[in-house]
Structure formats: C-alpha cells, structure tokens
Coordinates of C-alpha atoms and ligand atoms in Angstrom, one line a residue:
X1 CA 1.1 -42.4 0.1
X2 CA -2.0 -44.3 1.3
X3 CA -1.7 -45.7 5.6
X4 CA 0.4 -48.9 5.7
X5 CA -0.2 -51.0 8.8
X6 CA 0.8 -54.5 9.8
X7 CA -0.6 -57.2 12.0
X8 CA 1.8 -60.0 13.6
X9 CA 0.1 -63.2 14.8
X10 CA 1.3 -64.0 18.2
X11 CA -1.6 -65.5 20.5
X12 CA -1.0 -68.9 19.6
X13 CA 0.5 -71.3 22.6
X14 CA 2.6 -73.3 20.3
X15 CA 1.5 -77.1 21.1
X16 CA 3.8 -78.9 19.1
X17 CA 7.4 -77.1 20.6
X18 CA 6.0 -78.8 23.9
X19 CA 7.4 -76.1 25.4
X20 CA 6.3 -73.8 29.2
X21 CA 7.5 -71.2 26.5
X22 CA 5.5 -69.2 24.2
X23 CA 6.4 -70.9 20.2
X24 CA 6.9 -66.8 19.4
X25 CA 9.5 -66.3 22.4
X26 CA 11.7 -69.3 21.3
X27 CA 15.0 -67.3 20.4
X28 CA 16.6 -67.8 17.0
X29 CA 20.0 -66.6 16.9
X30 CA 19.8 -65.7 20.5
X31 CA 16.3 -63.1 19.8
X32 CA 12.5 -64.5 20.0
X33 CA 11.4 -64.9 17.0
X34 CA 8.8 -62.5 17.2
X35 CA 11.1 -59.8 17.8
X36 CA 12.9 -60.7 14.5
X37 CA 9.7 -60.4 12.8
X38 CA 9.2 -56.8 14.6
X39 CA 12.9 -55.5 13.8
X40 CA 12.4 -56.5 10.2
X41 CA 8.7 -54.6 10.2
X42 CA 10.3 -51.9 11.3
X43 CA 12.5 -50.6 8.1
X44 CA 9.2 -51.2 6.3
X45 CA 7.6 -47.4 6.8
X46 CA 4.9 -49.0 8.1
X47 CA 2.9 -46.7 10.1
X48 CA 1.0 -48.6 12.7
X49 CA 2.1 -52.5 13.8
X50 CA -0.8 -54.3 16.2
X51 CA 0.6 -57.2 17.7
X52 CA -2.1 -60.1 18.3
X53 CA -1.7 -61.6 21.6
X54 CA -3.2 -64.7 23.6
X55 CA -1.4 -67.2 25.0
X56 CA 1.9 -65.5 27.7
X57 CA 0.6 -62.2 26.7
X58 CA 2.1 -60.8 29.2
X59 CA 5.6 -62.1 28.2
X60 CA 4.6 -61.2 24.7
X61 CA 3.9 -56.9 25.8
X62 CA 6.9 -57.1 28.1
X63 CA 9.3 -58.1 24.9
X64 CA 8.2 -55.8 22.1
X65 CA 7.0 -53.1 24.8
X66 CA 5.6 -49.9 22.8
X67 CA 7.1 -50.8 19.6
X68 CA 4.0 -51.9 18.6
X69 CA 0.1 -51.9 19.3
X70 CA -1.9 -55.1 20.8
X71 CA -5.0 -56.7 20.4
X72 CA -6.1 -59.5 22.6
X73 CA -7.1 -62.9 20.9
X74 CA -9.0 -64.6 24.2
X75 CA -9.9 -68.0 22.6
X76 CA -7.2 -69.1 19.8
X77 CA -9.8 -69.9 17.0
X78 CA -7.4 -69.7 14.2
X79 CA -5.7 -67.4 12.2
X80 CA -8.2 -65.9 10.6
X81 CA -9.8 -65.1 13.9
X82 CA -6.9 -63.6 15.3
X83 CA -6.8 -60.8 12.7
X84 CA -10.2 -60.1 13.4
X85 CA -9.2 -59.1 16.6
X86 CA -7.0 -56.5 14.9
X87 CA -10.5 -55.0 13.8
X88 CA -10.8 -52.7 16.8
X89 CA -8.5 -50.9 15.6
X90 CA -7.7 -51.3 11.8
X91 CA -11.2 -51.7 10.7
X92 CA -12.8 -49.5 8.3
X93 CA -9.4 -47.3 7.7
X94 CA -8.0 -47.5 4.0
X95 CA -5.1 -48.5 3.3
X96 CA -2.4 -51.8 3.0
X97 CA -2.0 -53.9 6.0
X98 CA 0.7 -56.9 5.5
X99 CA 0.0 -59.5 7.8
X100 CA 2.7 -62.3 9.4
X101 CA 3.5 -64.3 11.9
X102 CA 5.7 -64.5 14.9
X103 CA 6.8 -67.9 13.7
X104 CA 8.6 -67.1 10.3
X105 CA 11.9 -65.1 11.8
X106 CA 13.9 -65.4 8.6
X107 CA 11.7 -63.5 6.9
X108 CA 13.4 -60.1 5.8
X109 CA 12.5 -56.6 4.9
X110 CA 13.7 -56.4 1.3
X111 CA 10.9 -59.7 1.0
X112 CA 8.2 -57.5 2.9
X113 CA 9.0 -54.4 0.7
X114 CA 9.0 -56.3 -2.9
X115 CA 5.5 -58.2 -1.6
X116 CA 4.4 -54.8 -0.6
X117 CA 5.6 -52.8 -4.4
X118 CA 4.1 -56.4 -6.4
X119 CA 0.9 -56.0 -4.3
X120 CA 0.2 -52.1 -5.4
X121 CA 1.7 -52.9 -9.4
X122 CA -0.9 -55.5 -9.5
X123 CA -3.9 -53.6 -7.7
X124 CA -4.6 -56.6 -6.3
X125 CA -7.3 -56.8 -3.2
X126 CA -4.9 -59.7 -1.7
X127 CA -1.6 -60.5 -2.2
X128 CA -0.4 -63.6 -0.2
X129 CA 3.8 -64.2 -0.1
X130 CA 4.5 -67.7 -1.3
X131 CA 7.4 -70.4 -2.0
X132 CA 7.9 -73.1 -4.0
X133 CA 10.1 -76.7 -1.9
X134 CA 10.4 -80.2 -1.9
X135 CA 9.1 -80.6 1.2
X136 CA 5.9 -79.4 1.2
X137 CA 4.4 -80.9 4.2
X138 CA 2.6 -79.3 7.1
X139 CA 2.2 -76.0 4.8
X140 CA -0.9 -74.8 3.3
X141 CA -0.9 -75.4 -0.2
X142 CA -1.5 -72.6 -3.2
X143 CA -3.8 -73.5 -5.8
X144 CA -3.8 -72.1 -9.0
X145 CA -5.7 -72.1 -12.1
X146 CA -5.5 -73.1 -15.8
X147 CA -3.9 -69.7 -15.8
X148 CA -1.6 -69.3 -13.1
X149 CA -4.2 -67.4 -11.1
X150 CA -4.1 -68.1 -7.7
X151 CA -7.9 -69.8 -6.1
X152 CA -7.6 -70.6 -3.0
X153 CA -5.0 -72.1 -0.7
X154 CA -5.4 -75.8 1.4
X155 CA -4.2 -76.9 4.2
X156 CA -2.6 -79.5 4.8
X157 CA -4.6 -81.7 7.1
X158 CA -8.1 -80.5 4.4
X159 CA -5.8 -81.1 1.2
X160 CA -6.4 -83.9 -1.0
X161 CA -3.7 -86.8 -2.2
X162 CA -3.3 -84.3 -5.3
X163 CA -3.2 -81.1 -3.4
X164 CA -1.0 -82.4 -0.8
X165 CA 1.5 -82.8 -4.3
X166 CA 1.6 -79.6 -4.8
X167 CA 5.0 -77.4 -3.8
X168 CA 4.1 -74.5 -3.8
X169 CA 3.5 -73.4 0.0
X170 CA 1.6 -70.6 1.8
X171 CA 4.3 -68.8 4.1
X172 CA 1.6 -67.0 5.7
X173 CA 2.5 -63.3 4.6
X174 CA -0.2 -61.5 3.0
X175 CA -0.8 -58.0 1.7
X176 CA -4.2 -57.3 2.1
X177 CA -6.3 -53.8 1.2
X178 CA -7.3 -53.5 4.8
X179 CA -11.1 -52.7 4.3
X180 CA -11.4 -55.9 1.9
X181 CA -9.6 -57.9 4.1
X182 CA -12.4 -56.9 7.2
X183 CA -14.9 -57.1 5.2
X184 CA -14.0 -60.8 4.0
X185 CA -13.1 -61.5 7.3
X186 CA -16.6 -61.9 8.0
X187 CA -17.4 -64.4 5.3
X188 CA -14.8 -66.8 7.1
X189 CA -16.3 -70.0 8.3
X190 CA -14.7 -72.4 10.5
X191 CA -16.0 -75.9 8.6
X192 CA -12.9 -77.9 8.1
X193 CA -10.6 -80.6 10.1
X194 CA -9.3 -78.6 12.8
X195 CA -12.4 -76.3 13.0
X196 CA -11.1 -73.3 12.6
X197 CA -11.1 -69.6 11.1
X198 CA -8.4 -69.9 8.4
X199 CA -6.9 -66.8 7.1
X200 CA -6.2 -67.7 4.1
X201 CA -10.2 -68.4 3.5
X202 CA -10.0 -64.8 2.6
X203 CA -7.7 -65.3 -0.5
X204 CA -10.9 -67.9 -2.2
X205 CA -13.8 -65.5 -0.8
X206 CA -11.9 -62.1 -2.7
X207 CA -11.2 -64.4 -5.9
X208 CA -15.0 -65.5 -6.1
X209 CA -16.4 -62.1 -5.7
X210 CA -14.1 -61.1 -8.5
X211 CA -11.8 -59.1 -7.2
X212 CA -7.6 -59.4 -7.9
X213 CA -5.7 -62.0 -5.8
X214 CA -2.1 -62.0 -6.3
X215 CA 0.7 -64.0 -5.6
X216 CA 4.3 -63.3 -5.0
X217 CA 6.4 -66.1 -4.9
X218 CA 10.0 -65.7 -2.7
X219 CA 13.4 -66.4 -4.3
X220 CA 14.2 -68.8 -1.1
X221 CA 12.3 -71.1 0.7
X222 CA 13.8 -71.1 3.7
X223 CA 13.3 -67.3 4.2
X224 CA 9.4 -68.4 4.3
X225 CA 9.7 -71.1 6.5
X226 CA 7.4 -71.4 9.2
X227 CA 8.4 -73.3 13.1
X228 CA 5.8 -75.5 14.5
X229 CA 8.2 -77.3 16.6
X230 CA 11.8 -77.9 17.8
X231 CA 13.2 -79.5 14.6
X232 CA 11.9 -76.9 12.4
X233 CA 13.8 -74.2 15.4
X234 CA 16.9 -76.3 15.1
X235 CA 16.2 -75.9 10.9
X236 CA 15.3 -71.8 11.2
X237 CA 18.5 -71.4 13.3
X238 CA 21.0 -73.2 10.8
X239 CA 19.8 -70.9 7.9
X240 CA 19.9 -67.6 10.4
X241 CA 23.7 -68.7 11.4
X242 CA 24.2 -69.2 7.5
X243 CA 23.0 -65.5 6.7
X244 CA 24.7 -64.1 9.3
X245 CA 27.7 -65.4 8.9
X246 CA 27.9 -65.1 5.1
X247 CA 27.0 -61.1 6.0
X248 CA 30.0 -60.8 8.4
X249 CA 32.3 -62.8 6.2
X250 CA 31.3 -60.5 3.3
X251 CA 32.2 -57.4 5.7
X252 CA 35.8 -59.2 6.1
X253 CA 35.5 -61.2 9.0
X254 CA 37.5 -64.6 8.4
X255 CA 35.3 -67.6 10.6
X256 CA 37.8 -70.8 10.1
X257 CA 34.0 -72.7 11.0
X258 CA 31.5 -71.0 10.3
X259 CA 29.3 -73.9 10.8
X260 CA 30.5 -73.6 14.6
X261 CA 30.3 -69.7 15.2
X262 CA 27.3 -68.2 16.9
X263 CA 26.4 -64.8 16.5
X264 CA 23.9 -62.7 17.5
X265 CA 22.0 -60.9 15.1
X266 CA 22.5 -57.5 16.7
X267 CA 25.9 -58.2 16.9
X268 CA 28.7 -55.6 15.2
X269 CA 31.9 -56.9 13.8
X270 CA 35.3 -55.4 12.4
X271 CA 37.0 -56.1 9.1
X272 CA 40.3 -58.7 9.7
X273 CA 39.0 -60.0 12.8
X274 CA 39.1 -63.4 13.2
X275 CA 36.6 -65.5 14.8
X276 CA 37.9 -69.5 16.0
X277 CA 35.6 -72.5 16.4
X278 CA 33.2 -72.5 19.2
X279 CA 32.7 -68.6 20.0
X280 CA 29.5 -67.0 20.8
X281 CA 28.5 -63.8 20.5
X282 CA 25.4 -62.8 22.4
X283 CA 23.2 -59.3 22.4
X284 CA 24.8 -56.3 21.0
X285 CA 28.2 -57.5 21.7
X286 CA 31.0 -55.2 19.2
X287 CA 34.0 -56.3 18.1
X288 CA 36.7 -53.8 16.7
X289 CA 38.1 -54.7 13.6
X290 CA 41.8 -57.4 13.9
X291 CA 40.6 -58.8 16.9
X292 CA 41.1 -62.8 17.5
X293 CA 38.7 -64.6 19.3
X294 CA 38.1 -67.7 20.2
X295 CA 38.6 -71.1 19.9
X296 CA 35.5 -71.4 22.8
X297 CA 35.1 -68.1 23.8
X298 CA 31.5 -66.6 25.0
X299 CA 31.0 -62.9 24.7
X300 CA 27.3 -61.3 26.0
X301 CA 26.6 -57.6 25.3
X302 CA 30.4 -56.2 25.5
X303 CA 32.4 -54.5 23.6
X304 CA 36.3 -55.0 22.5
X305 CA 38.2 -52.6 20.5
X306 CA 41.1 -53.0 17.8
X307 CA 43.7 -56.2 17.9
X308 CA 42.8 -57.9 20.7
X309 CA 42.9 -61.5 21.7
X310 CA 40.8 -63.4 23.9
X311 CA 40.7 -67.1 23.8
X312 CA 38.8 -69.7 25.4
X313 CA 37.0 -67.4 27.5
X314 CA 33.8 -65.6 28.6
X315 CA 32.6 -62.3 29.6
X316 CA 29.5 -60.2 30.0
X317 CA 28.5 -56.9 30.3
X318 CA 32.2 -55.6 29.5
X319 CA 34.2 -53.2 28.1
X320 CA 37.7 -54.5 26.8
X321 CA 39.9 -51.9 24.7
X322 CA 42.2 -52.5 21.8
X323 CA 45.8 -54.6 22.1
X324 CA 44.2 -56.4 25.0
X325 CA 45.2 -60.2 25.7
X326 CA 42.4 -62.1 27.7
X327 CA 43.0 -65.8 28.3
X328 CA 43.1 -68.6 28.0
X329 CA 40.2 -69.1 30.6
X330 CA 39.4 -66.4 32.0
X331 CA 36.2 -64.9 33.5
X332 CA 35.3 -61.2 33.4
X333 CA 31.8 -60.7 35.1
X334 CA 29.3 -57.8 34.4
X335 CA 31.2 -54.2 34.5
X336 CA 34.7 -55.1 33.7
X337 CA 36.4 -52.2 32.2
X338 CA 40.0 -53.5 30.5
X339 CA 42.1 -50.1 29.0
X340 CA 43.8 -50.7 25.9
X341 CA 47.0 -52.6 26.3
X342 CA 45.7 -55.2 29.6
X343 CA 46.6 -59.1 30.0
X344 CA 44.3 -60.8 31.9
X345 CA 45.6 -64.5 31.9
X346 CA 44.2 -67.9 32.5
X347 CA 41.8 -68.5 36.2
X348 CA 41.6 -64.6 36.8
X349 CA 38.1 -63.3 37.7
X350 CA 37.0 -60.2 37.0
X351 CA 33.8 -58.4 38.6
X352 CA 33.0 -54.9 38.6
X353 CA 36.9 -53.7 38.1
X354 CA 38.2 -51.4 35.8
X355 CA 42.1 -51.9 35.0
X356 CA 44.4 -49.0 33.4
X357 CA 46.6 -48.9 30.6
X358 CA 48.9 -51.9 29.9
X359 CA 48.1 -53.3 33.6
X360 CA 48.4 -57.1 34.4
X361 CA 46.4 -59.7 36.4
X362 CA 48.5 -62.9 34.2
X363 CA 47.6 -65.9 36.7
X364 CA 45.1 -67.2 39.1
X365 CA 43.3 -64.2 40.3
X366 CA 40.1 -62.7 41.9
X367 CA 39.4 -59.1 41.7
X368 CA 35.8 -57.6 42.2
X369 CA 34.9 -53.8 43.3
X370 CA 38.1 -52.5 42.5
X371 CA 39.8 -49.7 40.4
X372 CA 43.0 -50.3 38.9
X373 CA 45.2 -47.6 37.6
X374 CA 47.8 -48.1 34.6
X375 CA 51.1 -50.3 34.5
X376 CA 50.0 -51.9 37.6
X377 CA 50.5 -55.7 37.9
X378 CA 48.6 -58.0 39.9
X379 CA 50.9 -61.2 41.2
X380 CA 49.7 -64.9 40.9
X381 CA 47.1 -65.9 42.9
X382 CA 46.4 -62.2 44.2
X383 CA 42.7 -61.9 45.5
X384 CA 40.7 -58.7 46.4
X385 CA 38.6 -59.3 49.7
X386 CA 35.7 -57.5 48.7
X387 CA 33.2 -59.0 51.0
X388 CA 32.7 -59.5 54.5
X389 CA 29.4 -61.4 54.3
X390 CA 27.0 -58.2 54.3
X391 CA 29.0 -55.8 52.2
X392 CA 30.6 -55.2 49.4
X393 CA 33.5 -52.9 49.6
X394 CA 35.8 -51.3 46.9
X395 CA 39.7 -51.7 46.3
X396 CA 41.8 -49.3 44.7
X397 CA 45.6 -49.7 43.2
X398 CA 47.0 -46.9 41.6
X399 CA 49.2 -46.5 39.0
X400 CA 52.4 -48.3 38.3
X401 CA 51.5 -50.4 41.8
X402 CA 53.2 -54.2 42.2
X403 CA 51.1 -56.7 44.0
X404 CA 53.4 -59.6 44.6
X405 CA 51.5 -63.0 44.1
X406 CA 49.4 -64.4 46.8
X407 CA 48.4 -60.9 48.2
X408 CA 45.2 -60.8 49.8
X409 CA 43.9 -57.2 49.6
X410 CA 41.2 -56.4 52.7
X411 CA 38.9 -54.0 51.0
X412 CA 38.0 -50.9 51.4
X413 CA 42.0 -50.7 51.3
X414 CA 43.9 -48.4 48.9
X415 CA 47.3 -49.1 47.2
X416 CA 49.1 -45.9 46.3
X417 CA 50.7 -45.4 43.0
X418 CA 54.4 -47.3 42.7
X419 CA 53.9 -49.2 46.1
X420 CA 54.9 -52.5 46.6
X421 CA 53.1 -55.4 48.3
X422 CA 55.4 -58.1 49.2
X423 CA 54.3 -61.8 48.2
X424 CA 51.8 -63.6 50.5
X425 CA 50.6 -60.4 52.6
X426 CA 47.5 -59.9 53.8
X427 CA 47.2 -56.5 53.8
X428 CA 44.3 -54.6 56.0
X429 CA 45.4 -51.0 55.9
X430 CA 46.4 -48.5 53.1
X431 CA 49.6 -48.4 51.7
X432 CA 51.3 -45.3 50.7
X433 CA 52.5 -44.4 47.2
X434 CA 56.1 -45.5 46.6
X435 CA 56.3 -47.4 50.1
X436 CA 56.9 -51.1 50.4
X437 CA 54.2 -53.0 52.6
X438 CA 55.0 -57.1 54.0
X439 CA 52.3 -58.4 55.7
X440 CA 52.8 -62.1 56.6
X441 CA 54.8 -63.3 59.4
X442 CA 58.0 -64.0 60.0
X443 CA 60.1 -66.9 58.5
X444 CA 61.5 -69.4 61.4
X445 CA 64.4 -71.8 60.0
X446 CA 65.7 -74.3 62.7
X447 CA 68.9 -75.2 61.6
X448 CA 69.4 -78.7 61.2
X449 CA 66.1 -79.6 63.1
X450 CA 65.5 -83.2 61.7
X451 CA 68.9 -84.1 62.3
X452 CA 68.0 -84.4 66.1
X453 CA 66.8 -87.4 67.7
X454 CA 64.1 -85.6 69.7
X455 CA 62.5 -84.2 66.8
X456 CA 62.6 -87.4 64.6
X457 CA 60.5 -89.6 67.5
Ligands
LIG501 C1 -0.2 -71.4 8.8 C2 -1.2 -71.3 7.6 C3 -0.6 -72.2 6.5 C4 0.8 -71.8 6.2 C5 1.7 -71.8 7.4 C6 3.0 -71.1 7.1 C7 -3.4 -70.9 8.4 C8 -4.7 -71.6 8.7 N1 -2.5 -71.8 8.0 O1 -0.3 -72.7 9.3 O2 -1.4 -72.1 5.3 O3 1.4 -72.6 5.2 O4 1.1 -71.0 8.5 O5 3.9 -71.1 8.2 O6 -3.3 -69.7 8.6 N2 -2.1 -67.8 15.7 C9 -2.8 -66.9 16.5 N3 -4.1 -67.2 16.8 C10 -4.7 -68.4 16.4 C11 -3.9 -69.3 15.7 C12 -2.6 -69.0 15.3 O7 -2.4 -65.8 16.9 O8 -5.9 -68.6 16.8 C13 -0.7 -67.4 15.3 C14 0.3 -68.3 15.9 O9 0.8 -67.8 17.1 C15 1.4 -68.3 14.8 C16 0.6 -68.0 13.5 O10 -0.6 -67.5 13.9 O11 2.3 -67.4 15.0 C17 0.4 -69.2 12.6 O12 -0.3 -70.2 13.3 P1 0.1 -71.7 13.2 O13 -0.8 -72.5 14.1 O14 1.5 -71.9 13.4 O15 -0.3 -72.0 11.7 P2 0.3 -73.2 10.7 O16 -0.3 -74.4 11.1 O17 1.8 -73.1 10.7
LIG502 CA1 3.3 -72.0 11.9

C-alpha cells in the first residue's frame, strides 16, 4: 500500500474566540480540539502526521508531544501557506496525505477512512470532504459544474450574492496525492479579500490542468463543522455531548438528562449504571457497570467499580471499589483509595487515604495521609492532624479500630487493630490493639451550682 501521511493546521492564533488561548487548545468535551483531531488520525493507518504550528507553539508540542511531527508556520499567511510549510518534509514523497484542521473536532475516523477509500476509487489528484446545511455562512463554498464536477471552492468573504446561496460547504478536509498537492501549492496566489494563500486554490489549479478533483460529501453536517469562535465552541460541544451520550446509552447506560450529563470523551462506562442530572465526568475516569451517580456529582480521572453510589459529590485522582456509598457532599482529593464496601458520608474530606473493607467515615470528617484498615469506623467530626505547618505526617488505624466522634488524631500516631478512642480525645501517642484510649479531661459537675446566690451575682 502506497505512504499515507496527514497534515493538521494548527498555527493559527484564533482571533475571533478573543481568547489568551490557542482557538486549537479550546477543549471540547473536556480535550483541545486538536487533540480530538489527532486521536481520531490515529486509527487511520496513517504513517506519518506533521502538525503545523505558529501561534502558542509551544503549548501546541507540549499537548500532542511525539505523537506527531511539526513544522513551523512563522507568519500565518493562510491555509494554503501553512501546508507549504509541511513541504520540508512531505515534499516530493508519493503517496496520499489528508489534510485537516485543529478546528473541526467532531470529525471522525470512519469519515477520514471513507474520504480516504472514495479518494483512491476515484483516482482523483484532490479529493476535498464536503457538507451540504442551511447555514452556509462563514464557510467556503463548493462550486460545481453543469455536471456535478467540482471547480473551484469560494470563500465566503470573495463569494458572490449567488455563490454565497450555495449550501454546500468546504469542511476543510482534503485528500490530496501529495506530490500534486506541492506542486500546485506553488501556483497558489494570495489575490483576494483577506490576502491570503487559500488551500483550497489548489482544488481550481488541479481541475484546470485537467486532472481529477473529487468530492465527498459527509452524511452530517455537524461532523464537518468548523469553530471560529465561542458560539460555534458552545455549538461543537452540544453535538460532541449528543454523540457521546447516545454511544454510552447504546452500551446500556440509562442518563435521566442527557442534555445535562458531561462526559469526557476518554471516559469508560458500565452497562446498568445510572448517571443523574448534573454529573461530570472528566479525563479517563471508569465507571463499573450498576453504579449510581449523581444528581451533581464531579468525577476527574478515577475509577469506581461495580454498584456503587455517589451523589452530589466530587473527587479526583481516586480509586473507589464496588458496593461503595459516597455522599451526599463529600470530597475525596487526589489518591483516595475506597475498598469495596466503604461509606464515606456527607462533609468528610478525603486526601491521600486509603480505607479497608466495609470501613466508615459517615459524618463531618477530615482525614489526609492516612491508612485505614478494614471494618474500621471513623466517628462524627473525627479529624486526622496531619500537619504541623512544615510537614506532612501519616496516620494509621488498623483493622476493626473505633474512633469515637470528635477525635483528633496527632499524626504520625498509629491506632492498633480493635482499639477504641473515646469521643472528644486528642490523642498524641499510639494506642495499642484492643486497648481503650480517653484523651480529654475530666468532667467537673457542681451540684446545684446556680442555685447559689454567689454564683448567680
Ligand atoms: C477554512 C477554509 C474554508 C472552510 C472552513 C471550514 C480556507 C482559506 N478556508 O476557513 O473554505 O469552509 O475552513 O472550517 O482554507 N491556519 C494555519 N495557518 C494559517 C491560517 C490558518 O495553521 O495561516 C489553521 C488554523 O489554525 C485553523 C485552520 O488552519 O485550524 C483553518 O483556518 P481558519 O482561519 O479557521 O479558516 P476558516 O476561515 O474557518
Ligand atoms: Ca475555521
């Protein structure tokens, strides 16, 4: 099979999102939308992606890393121009090279591969993606002969009253046969309203030197559609959510809203689980299969097994078995580790703990750098001390341990297994397995005290 390479357009600074952001780094679904357009290149086969880059390079390179080649664009002189800068290292090679842009993130593999298979039926020299909407404007413009051939393509701000009618859009996707597509490259000019080097210039200079141009046109608009500024975002991230969702709810996840359920595109869920208004999931967060979460619940790269419940609550970075009961309102920080059978109820805080089988922390807690074996349960209002100031230091409660509520636990302490810490100490040294520890001082009653007349004045 001949070389397949690709070339993503990136360089551009994205005027109209008015934005200190790059337009390519402005998540969709929670991922830049030029790393969409990378993942999607990448179950293409395609043998060598260079990645054009200009404005926030930097921030470009540190996304995609080596996943892909780059080629500086210094000047942003237009489209055409920025594949040029591809040159140095695609020119001259044979082959297919599919061009795109960072700006089209619902584009999809299965689109890429079906442009790619109508671009080698027809032998064309140029094959250029396209889509047919009622809303036309701001999009080049495909023009097509008495015969359906494709001509040339307009944009909008050069178009005519009767070009500007026309619906059917370039999405900016293009199979090209890479040495045509250098060698036109050449013939680009840049004499037209915005003085640029269009791209698409390309599709006209192959046509009039007789060679095949092609045109594929793409079942759905929306997968096409290009953002140039916020509204279009808001647009590209309704029709993600909707493809996402519908995916997940095909796989046997129930969403009572799915208008109001976020999640992440790298994002794994279980059949039967159910997902309630309001929840987000971020990153490569995994969700067993039963599971109930939400209403309002925020989850960010962690993973929850089988059956478990959390509601109206967030964590990140964690690790939360199956049968576990989180919430409402609670709060597990980065490198939370919840065994299968936890309850972590509403106001608890969780940082850096790990917590046993079937152990409790139901009410009002803190409890950061600590290890906590299985069956033990955490009273009300219980708090790990973990920091003096400097220094973090590390609890640890072992198994079948009762911490009776309002405990304050002065790390590095250890409770051993089946101990018992009576309610309100503050305890500062170990305590022994299956010993009893009170740490709070001593009741005083004075019996009848505001019956006397001393005390009362
Ligand atoms: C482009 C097409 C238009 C098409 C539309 C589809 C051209 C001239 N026009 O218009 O026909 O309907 O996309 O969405 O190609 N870029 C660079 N360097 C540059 C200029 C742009 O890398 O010098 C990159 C941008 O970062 C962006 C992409 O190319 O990712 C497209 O540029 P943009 O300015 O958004 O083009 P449109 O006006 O949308
Ligand atoms: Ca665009």
């Amino acid at each position: 099979m001949s070389q397949r390479y690709a070339v993503v357009l990136a360089a551009g600074k994205g005027t109209r999102m008015k934005s200190e952001l790059y337009k390519v780094l402005h998540p969709i679904a929670g991922k830049p939308m030029v790393e969409h357009v990378v993942d999607q290149l990448e179950s293409c086969s395609v043998d060598e992606t260079v990645t054009i880059v200009g404005h926030g390079a930097d921030k470009v390179q540190d996304l995609l890393g080596d996943r892909v080649s780059y080629a500086v664009q210094e000047e942003q002189l237009g489209t055409g121009h920025a594949v040029m800068q591809a040159g140095k290292v695609l020119e001259g090679k044979s082959g297919t090279t599919l061009v795109v842009c960072g700006d089209t993130p619902l584009l999809t593999a299965e689109t890429f591969a079906d442009l790619m298979a109508h671009h080698e039926q027809t032998g064309a020299k140029a094959t250029v993606l396209t889509a047919v909407t009622e809303e036309p404007d701001g999009y080049g413009r495909v023009l097509r002969d008495a015969d359906g051939q494709v001509e040339k393509i307009v944009e909008h701000k050069d178009a005519s009253a009767a070009e500007r009618s026309v619906k059917e859009i370039n999405s900016a996707t293009y199979v090209f046969d890479n040495e045509a597509l250098f060698t036109s490259l050449k013939n680009v000019g840049n004499d037209n309203v915005q003085g640029e080097y269009y791209l698409p210039d390309v599709i006209e200079i192959l046509q009039r030197e007789g060679e095949t141009v092609s045109a594929f046109t793409a079942a759905d608009f929306h997968e096409t559609m290009g953002v140039n500024d916020r509204v279009a975002l808001s647009e590209a991230e309704k029709w993600m959510k909707r493809r996402i969702n519908e995916y997940w709810m095909r796989q046997g996840v129930t969403m009572t809203d799915p208008e109001q359920t976020y999640i992440s595109r790298d994002a794994v869920i279980g059949p039967d689980t159910v997902l309630e208004p309001g929840t987000v999931l971020r990153g490569r967060t995994i969700i067993g299969s039963a599971c109930r979460i939400g209403p309002h619940t925020e989850l960010t790269e962690s993973r929850v097994g089988d059956r478990t419940l959390v509601k109206q609550s967030v964590a990140s970075m964690s690790d939360i078995g199956s049968d576990v009961k989180i919430g409402p309102f609670a709060h597990l920080r980065p490198e939370t580790a919840l065994d299968d059978g936890v309850r972590v109820g509403n106001f608890v805080e969780l940082k850096k703990v790990s917590m046993g089988k079937n152990s409790k922390a139901s009410h009002l807690s803190y409890l950061g750098d600590a290890e906590i074996g299985d069956a033990v349960n955490v009273g009300c209002g219980s708090i790990t001390v973990n920091y003096d100031g400097k220094n973090k230091y590390l609890t640890k409660i072992e198994d079948g341990a009762f911490v009776g509520c309002n405990s304050n636990l002065i790390a590095p302490v250890s409770i051993g297994t089946g101990a018992y810490i009576a309610a309100g100490s503050t305890i500062t040294d170990d305590v022994p397995g299956e010993s009893l520890a009170i740490a709070r001082s001593r009741q005083t009653t004075k019996d009848g005290y505001l019956k006397n007349d001393a005390a009362k004045n």
